[in-house]
PDB file of C-alpha atoms and ligand atoms in Angstrom:
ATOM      1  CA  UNK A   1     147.298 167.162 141.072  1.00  0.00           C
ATOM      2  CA  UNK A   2     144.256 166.380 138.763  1.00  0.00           C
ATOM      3  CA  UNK A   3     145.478 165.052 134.894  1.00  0.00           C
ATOM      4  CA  UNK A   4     142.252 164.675 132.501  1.00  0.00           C
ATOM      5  CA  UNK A   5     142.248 163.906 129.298  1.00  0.00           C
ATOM      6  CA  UNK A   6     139.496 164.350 126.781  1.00  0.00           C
ATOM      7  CA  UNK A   7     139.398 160.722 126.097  1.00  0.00           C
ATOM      8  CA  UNK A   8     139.086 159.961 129.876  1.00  0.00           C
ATOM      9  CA  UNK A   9     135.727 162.691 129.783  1.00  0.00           C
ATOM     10  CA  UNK A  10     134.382 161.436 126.317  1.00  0.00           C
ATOM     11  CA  UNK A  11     131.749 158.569 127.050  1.00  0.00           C
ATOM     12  CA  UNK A  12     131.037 159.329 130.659  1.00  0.00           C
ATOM     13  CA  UNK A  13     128.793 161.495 132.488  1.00  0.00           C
ATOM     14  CA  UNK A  14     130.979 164.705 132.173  1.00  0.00           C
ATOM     15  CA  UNK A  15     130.578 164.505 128.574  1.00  0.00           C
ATOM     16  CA  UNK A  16     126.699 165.807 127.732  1.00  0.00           C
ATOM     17  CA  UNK A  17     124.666 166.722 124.700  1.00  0.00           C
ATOM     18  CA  UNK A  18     122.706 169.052 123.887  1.00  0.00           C
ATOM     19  CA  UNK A  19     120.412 169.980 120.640  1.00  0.00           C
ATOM     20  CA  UNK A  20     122.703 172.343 119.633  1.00  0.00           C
ATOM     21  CA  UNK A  21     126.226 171.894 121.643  1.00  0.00           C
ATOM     22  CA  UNK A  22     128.314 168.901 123.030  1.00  0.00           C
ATOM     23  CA  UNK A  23     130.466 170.081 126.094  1.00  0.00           C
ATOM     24  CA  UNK A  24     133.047 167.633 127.739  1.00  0.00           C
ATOM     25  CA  UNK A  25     133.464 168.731 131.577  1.00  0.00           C
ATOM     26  CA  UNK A  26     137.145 168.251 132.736  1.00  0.00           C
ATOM     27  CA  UNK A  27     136.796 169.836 135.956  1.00  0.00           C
ATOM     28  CA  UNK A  28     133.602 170.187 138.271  1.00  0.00           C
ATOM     29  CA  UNK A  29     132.485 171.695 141.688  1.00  0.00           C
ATOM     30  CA  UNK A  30     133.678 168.273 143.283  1.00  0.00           C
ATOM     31  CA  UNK A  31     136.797 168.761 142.133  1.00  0.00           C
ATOM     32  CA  UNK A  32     137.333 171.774 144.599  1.00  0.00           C
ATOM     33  CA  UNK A  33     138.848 174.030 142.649  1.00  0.00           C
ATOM     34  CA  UNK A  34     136.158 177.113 142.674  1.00  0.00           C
ATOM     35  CA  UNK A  35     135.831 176.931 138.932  1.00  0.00           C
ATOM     36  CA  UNK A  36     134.822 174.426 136.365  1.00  0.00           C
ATOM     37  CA  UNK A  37     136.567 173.995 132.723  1.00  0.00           C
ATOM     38  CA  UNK A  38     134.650 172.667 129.521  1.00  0.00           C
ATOM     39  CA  UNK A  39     135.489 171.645 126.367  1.00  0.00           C
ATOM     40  CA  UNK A  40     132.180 172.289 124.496  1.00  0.00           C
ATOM     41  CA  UNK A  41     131.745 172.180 120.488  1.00  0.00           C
ATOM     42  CA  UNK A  42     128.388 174.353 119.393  1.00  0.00           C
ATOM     43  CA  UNK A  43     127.080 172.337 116.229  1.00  0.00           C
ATOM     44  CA  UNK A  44     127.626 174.186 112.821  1.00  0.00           C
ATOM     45  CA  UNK A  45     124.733 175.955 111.650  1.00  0.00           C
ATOM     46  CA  UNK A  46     123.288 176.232 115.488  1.00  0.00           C
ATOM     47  CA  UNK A  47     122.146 179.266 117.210  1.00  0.00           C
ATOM     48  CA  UNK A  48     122.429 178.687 121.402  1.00  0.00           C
ATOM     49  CA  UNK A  49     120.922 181.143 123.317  1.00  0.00           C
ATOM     50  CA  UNK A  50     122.141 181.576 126.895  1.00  0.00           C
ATOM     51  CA  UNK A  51     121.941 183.286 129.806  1.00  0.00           C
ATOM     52  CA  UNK A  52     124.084 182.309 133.008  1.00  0.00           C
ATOM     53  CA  UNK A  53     122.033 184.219 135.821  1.00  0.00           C
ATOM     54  CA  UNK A  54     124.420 183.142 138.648  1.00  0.00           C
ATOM     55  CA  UNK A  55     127.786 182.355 136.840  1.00  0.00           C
ATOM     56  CA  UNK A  56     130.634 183.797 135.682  1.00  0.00           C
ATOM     57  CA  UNK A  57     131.959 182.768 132.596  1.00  0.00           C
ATOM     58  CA  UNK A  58     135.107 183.147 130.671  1.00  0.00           C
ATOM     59  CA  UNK A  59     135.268 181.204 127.050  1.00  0.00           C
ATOM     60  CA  UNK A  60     138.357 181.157 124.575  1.00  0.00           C
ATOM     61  CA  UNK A  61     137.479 180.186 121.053  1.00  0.00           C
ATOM     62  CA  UNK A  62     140.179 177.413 119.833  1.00  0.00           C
ATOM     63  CA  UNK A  63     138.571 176.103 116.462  1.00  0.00           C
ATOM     64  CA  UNK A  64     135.551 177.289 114.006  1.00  0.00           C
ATOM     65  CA  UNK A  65     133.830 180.495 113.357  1.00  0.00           C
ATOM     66  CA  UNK A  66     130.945 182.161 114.597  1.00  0.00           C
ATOM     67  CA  UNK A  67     129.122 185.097 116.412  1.00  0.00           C
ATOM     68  CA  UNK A  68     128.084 186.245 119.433  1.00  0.00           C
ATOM     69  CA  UNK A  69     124.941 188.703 120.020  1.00  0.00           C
ATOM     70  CA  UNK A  70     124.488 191.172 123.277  1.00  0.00           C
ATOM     71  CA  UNK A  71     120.864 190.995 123.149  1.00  0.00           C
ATOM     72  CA  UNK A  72     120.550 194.078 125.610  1.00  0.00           C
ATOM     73  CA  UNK A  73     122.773 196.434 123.309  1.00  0.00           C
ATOM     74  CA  UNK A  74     122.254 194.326 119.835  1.00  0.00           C
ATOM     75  CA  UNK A  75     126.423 194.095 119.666  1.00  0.00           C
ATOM     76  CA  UNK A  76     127.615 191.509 117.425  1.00  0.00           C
ATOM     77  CA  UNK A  77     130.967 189.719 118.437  1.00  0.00           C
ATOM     78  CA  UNK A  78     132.709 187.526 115.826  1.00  0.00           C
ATOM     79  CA  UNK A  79     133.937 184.507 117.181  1.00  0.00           C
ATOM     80  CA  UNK A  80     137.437 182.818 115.858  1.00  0.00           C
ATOM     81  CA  UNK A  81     140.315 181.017 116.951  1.00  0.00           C
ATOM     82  CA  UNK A  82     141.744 183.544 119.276  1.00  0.00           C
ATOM     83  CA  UNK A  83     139.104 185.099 120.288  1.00  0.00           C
ATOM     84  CA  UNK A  84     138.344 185.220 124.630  1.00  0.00           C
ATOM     85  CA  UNK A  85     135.171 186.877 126.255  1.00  0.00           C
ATOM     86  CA  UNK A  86     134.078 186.828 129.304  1.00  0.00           C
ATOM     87  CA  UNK A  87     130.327 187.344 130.777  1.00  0.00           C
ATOM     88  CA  UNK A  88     130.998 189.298 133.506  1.00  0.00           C
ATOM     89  CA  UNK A  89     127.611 190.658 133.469  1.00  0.00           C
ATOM     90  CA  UNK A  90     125.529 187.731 133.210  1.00  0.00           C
ATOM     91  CA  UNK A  91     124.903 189.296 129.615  1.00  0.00           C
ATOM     92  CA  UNK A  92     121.568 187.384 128.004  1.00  0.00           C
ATOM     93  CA  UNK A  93     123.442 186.141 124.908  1.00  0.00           C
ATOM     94  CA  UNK A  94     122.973 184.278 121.345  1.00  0.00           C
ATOM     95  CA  UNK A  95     125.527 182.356 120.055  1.00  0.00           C
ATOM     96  CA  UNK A  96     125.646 181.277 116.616  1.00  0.00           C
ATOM     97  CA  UNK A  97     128.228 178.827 114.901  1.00  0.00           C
ATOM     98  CA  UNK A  98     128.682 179.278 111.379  1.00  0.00           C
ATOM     99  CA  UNK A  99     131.139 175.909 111.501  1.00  0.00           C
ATOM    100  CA  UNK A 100     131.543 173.485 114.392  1.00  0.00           C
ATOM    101  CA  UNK A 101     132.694 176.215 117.159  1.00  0.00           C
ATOM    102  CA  UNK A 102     134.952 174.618 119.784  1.00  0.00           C
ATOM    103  CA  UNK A 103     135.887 176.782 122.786  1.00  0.00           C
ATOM    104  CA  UNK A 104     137.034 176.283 126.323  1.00  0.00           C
ATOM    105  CA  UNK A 105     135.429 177.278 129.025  1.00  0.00           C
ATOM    106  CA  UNK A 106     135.185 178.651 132.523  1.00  0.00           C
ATOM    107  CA  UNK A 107     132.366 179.210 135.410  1.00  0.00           C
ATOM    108  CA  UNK A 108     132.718 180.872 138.559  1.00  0.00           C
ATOM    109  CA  UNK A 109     131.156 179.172 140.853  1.00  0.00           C
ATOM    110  CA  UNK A 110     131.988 176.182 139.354  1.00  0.00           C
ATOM    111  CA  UNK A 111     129.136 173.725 137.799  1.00  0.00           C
ATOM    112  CA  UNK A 112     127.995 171.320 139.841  1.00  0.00           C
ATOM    113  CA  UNK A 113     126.208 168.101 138.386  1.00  0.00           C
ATOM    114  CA  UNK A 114     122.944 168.993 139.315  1.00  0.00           C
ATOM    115  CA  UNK A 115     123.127 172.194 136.775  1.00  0.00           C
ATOM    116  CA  UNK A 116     124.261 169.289 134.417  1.00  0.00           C
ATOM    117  CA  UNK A 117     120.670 168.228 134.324  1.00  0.00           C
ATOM    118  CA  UNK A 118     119.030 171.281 134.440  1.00  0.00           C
ATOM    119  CA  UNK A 119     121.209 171.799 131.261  1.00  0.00           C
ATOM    120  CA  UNK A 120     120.227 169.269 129.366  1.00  0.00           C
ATOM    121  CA  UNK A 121     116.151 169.538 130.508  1.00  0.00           C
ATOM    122  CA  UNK A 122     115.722 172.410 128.997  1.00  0.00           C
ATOM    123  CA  UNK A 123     113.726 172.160 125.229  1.00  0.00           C
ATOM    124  CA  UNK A 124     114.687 174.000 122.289  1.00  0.00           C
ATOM    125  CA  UNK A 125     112.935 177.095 121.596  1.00  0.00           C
ATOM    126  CA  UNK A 126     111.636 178.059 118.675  1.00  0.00           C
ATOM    127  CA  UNK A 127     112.516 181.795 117.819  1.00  0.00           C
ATOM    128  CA  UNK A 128     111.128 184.187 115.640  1.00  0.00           C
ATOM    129  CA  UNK A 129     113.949 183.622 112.710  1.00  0.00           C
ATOM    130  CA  UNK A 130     112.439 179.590 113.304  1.00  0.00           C
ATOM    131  CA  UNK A 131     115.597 178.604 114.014  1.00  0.00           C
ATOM    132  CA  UNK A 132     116.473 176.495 116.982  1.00  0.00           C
ATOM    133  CA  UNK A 133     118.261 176.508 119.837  1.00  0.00           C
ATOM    134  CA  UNK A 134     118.477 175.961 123.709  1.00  0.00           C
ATOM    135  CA  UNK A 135     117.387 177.934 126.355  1.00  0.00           C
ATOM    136  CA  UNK A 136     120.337 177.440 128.728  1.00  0.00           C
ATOM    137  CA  UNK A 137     120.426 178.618 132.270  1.00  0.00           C
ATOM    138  CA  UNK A 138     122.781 177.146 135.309  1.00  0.00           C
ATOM    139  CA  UNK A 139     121.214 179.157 137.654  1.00  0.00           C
ATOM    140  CA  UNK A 140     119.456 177.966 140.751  1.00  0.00           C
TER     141      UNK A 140
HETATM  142  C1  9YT B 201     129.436 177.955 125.090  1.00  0.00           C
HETATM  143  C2  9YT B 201     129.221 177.774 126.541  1.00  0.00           C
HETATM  144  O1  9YT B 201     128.775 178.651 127.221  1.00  0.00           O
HETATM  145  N1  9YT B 201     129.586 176.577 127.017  1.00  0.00           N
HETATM  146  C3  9YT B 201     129.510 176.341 128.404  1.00  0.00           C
HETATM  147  C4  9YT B 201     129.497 174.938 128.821  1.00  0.00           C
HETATM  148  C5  9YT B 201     128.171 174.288 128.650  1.00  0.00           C
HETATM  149  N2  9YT B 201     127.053 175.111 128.997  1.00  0.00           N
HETATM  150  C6  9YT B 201     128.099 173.027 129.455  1.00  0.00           C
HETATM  151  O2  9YT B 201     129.096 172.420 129.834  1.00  0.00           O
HETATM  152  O3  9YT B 201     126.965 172.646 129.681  1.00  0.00           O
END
């Protein structure tokens, strides 16, 4: 039996930053579980884009507002307490918070914390609207 709690994560190295998102880690590859779980908060007025080559993931919005852009088909998603999706295409994706956006998480396979650095290494790109956000890609 594992028991976390977000003020056990908050402070260590399972809690990471990023220009545009915080995410707190509660469960990892080590863990041995075959999935990981975040808690991650995308800043308000932020625009994330991400693509997961080699992960599944699953994410449940639980506070804030926002949107979430296909970029192959151009759909537009809005994002609100309630709302689950679930990349189970490995679907190249922007996602903008209009307010703090807190959702939990899933990968399959589960993060490891090697991605945890290739996370955070990446710079923010600059995109044509000039606004900024962070090219984010677990895959190895
Ligand atoms: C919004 C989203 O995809 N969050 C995933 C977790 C985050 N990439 C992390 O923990 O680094």
């Amino acid at each position: 039996m594992i028991v976390r709690r977000l003020e056990d994560i908050i402070g260590t190295d399972q809690d990471v930053g990023a220009p545009t998102f915080h995410s707190r880690r509660f469960l990892l590859a080590k863990d041995g579980l075959g999935f990981s779980l975040h808690d991650t908060v995308l800043f308000a007025g932020t625009k994330t884009y991400i693509w997961y080559k080699h992960h599944l993931e699953a994410v449940y919005c639980i506070e804030g507002e926002g949107d979430l852009k296909e970029i192959e088909s151009g759909k537009v998603h809005q994002i609100r307490p309630g709302t689950a999706y679930a990349l189970d295409g490995h679907e190249k994706h922007w996602l903008t918070a209009r307010t703090d956006l807190r959702v939990v998480c899933v990968f399959s396979p589960p993060l490891t914390g090697k991605e945890v650095h290739d996370d955070e290494g990446v710079y923010p790109l600059l995109t044509e609207d000039g606004q900024v956000g962070t090219g984010v890609d677990t895959g190895t």
